[in-house]
Short mmCIF file of C-alpha atoms in Angstrom, two decimals:
data_model
loop_
_atom_site.label_atom_id
_atom_site.label_comp_id
_atom_site.label_asym_id
_atom_site.label_seq_id
_atom_site.Cartn_x
_atom_site.Cartn_y
_atom_site.Cartn_z
CA UNK O 1 106.36 117.75 126.21
CA UNK O 2 109.96 118.44 125.22
CA UNK O 3 111.14 118.50 121.62
CA UNK O 4 114.86 117.91 121.25
CA UNK O 5 116.86 120.58 119.43
CA UNK O 6 117.72 117.96 116.80
CA UNK O 7 114.39 116.08 116.66
CA UNK O 8 113.77 114.96 113.09
CA UNK O 9 110.42 115.53 111.40
CA UNK O 10 109.70 112.68 109.00
CA UNK O 11 107.22 113.76 106.32
CA UNK O 12 105.90 110.55 104.83
CA UNK O 13 104.60 110.26 101.25
CA UNK O 14 102.81 113.60 100.84
CA UNK O 15 102.43 112.93 97.13
CA UNK O 16 99.97 114.09 94.45
CA UNK O 17 98.83 110.55 93.73
CA UNK O 18 96.94 110.54 97.03
CA UNK O 19 94.60 113.20 95.61
CA UNK O 20 93.18 110.61 93.18
CA UNK O 21 89.87 109.86 94.89
CA UNK O 22 88.84 107.46 92.11
CA UNK O 23 91.84 105.31 93.06
CA UNK O 24 91.79 105.67 96.87
CA UNK O 25 88.19 106.47 97.79
CA UNK O 26 87.04 108.61 100.74
CA UNK O 27 89.66 110.14 103.03
CA UNK O 28 89.58 111.73 106.46
CA UNK O 29 91.17 114.82 108.00
CA UNK O 30 91.07 117.47 105.28
CA UNK O 31 93.37 119.64 107.41
CA UNK O 32 96.26 117.18 107.37
CA UNK O 33 98.31 118.96 104.70
CA UNK O 34 97.93 122.32 106.47
CA UNK O 35 99.21 120.77 109.71
CA UNK O 36 102.07 118.99 107.93
CA UNK O 37 103.31 122.21 106.35
CA UNK O 38 102.94 124.09 109.66
CA UNK O 39 105.23 121.49 111.23
CA UNK O 40 107.68 121.74 108.34
CA UNK O 41 107.81 125.52 108.70
CA UNK O 42 108.32 125.31 112.48
CA UNK O 43 111.04 122.68 112.14
CA UNK O 44 112.88 124.66 109.49
CA UNK O 45 112.49 127.94 111.42
CA UNK O 46 114.08 126.37 114.51
CA UNK O 47 116.88 124.62 112.61
CA UNK O 48 115.55 121.13 113.23
CA UNK O 49 115.94 118.59 110.41
CA UNK O 50 113.10 117.68 108.08
CA UNK O 51 113.31 114.34 106.28
CA UNK O 52 111.12 113.87 103.22
CA UNK O 53 110.06 110.34 102.37
CA UNK O 54 108.73 109.51 98.90
CA UNK O 55 107.06 106.26 97.90
CA UNK O 56 108.05 104.76 94.55
CA UNK O 57 105.34 102.23 93.81
CA UNK O 58 105.16 99.54 91.13
CA UNK O 59 104.26 100.43 87.53
CA UNK O 60 100.56 101.16 87.09
CA UNK O 61 100.19 102.76 90.51
CA UNK O 62 99.41 106.45 90.94
CA UNK O 63 102.61 106.60 93.03
CA UNK O 64 104.86 105.00 90.41
CA UNK O 65 107.95 107.07 89.53
CA UNK O 66 106.75 107.48 85.92
CA UNK O 67 103.33 108.80 87.02
CA UNK O 68 102.59 112.48 87.81
CA UNK O 69 101.21 111.32 91.18
CA UNK O 70 104.71 110.39 92.32
CA UNK O 71 105.54 114.09 92.79
CA UNK O 72 105.20 115.77 96.16
CA UNK O 73 102.11 117.89 96.70
CA UNK O 74 102.82 121.53 95.95
CA UNK O 75 103.01 122.78 99.55
CA UNK O 76 105.64 120.15 100.39
CA UNK O 77 107.49 120.59 97.09
CA UNK O 78 107.82 124.33 97.83
CA UNK O 79 109.65 123.46 101.06
CA UNK O 80 111.66 120.49 99.75
CA UNK O 81 114.86 122.41 99.02
CA UNK O 82 115.32 122.98 102.75
CA UNK O 83 114.95 119.31 103.68
CA UNK O 84 117.95 117.66 105.31
CA UNK O 85 117.36 114.31 103.59
CA UNK O 86 115.19 112.66 100.93
CA UNK O 87 114.47 108.95 101.40
CA UNK O 88 112.92 106.91 98.59
CA UNK O 89 111.13 103.71 99.54
CA UNK O 90 109.11 100.94 97.92
CA UNK O 91 107.55 99.43 101.07
CA UNK O 92 105.64 100.79 104.07
CA UNK O 93 108.53 101.67 106.37
CA UNK O 94 110.82 104.64 105.79
CA UNK O 95 113.51 102.58 107.52
CA UNK O 96 113.64 100.38 104.40
CA UNK O 97 114.55 103.10 101.93
CA UNK O 98 117.47 104.73 100.18
CA UNK O 99 119.56 106.21 101.63
CA UNK O 100 119.35 104.25 104.88
CA UNK O 101 117.37 106.35 107.37
CA UNK O 102 118.72 104.65 110.50
CA UNK O 103 122.31 105.18 109.35
CA UNK O 104 121.64 108.86 108.69
CA UNK O 105 119.91 109.37 112.05
CA UNK O 106 122.78 107.63 113.85
CA UNK O 107 125.36 109.79 112.06
CA UNK O 108 123.46 112.90 113.17
CA UNK O 109 123.00 111.61 116.75
CA UNK O 110 119.21 111.98 116.46
CA UNK O 111 117.08 110.02 118.95
CA UNK O 112 113.67 111.74 118.68
CA UNK O 113 111.35 111.47 115.67
CA UNK O 114 108.09 113.15 114.73
CA UNK O 115 106.25 111.14 112.07
CA UNK O 116 103.56 112.81 109.92
CA UNK O 117 102.12 112.25 106.46
CA UNK O 118 100.11 109.75 104.45
CA UNK O 119 98.66 107.13 105.08
CA UNK O 120 97.98 107.11 108.81
CA UNK O 121 97.47 103.35 109.13
CA UNK O 122 100.02 102.30 106.53
CA UNK O 123 103.36 104.05 106.07
CA UNK O 124 103.02 106.46 109.00
CA UNK O 125 102.10 103.70 111.45
CA UNK O 126 104.67 101.25 110.08
CA UNK O 127 107.49 103.82 110.26
CA UNK O 128 106.46 104.85 113.79
CA UNK O 129 106.28 101.24 114.98
CA UNK O 130 109.70 100.47 113.56
CA UNK O 131 111.14 103.65 115.04
CA UNK O 132 109.79 102.64 118.44
CA UNK O 133 111.23 99.15 118.06
CA UNK O 134 114.63 100.67 117.23
CA UNK O 135 114.57 102.69 120.44
CA UNK O 136 113.70 106.15 119.12
CA UNK O 137 111.42 108.48 121.05
CA UNK O 138 108.60 108.70 118.49
CA UNK O 139 105.78 111.24 118.42
CA UNK O 140 102.90 111.04 115.94
CA UNK O 141 100.65 114.08 115.44
CA UNK O 142 97.55 112.23 114.28
CA UNK O 143 96.02 115.45 112.93
CA UNK O 144 99.01 115.78 110.58
CA UNK O 145 98.15 112.48 108.90
CA UNK O 146 95.28 111.15 106.83
CA UNK O 147 94.09 107.90 105.36
CA UNK O 148 91.28 106.34 103.34
CA UNK O 149 88.39 103.95 103.92
CA UNK O 150 89.59 100.36 103.51
CA UNK O 151 88.01 96.96 102.93
CA UNK O 152 89.30 93.79 104.53
CA UNK O 153 88.31 90.13 104.87
CA UNK O 154 84.73 88.88 104.73
CA UNK O 155 83.32 92.22 103.62
CA UNK O 156 84.63 94.10 106.65
CA UNK O 157 85.06 97.80 105.84
CA UNK O 158 86.45 100.47 108.13
CA UNK O 159 86.22 104.19 107.61
CA UNK O 160 89.31 106.36 107.48
CA UNK O 161 88.40 107.78 110.91
CA UNK O 162 88.10 104.27 112.37
CA UNK O 163 91.47 103.31 110.92
CA UNK O 164 93.09 106.48 112.31
CA UNK O 165 91.64 105.74 115.75
CA UNK O 166 92.99 102.19 115.55
CA UNK O 167 96.43 103.56 114.65
CA UNK O 168 96.35 105.88 117.67
CA UNK O 169 95.48 102.95 119.94
CA UNK O 170 98.08 100.66 118.33
CA UNK O 171 100.89 103.20 118.62
CA UNK O 172 100.28 104.59 122.07
CA UNK O 173 98.68 101.51 123.63
CA UNK O 174 101.46 99.36 122.22
CA UNK O 175 104.11 101.86 123.43
CA UNK O 176 105.57 102.37 119.98
CA UNK O 177 104.96 106.12 120.03
CA UNK O 178 103.16 108.96 121.77
CA UNK O 179 100.15 110.27 119.89
CA UNK O 180 100.01 114.06 120.05
CA UNK O 181 98.54 117.03 118.18
CA UNK O 182 100.13 119.48 115.80
CA UNK O 183 99.35 122.29 118.24
CA UNK O 184 101.21 120.55 121.05
CA UNK O 185 104.24 120.06 118.83
CA UNK O 186 104.24 123.64 117.57
CA UNK O 187 104.12 124.96 121.14
CA UNK O 188 106.85 122.61 122.30
CA UNK O 189 109.05 123.33 119.28
CA UNK O 190 108.84 127.08 120.00
CA UNK O 191 109.82 126.66 123.66
CA UNK O 192 113.46 127.10 124.67
CA UNK O 193 115.34 123.79 124.77
CA UNK O 194 116.75 123.06 128.26
CA UNK O 195 120.54 123.09 128.40
#
């Protein structure tokens, strides 16, 4: 696996509001935040751009701008001053935010994206799908994401692990993105970039 010298790491919605288990319910992958910050550190150490994405939800939500949960989790906040861009969004895709992510990527000449963060099957998957549709080479380290159990129609309920597995199948099986691991990305990011 090759990681371009200018590959952008998109860190999606790693916000304190997602720690509210009374609101969200059970989650998966307790190591997600550790893997996300390892990727941020590697990207910043190699001079690759990190883009932070922050969800601004409607009033009453734990992700609303006037709620403490809107803030980035501490480990991400500590690294935020080195981010190349901050995108604020109100929907699932980081491509529908402010400032315009696609415009910024085009101005930088970036064609490869690594998408990590919260929630696996919502904003991470939606951003990765849209990136794939727009022609970017998209990689998703599934172990640098997490999600929550979710109920659907007619009493159907899927666990967070089931939803993450479905995201992996949707993204790679649908050719939107390649599903990889944090370890693979860290190794590839440390390797010399071919001239």
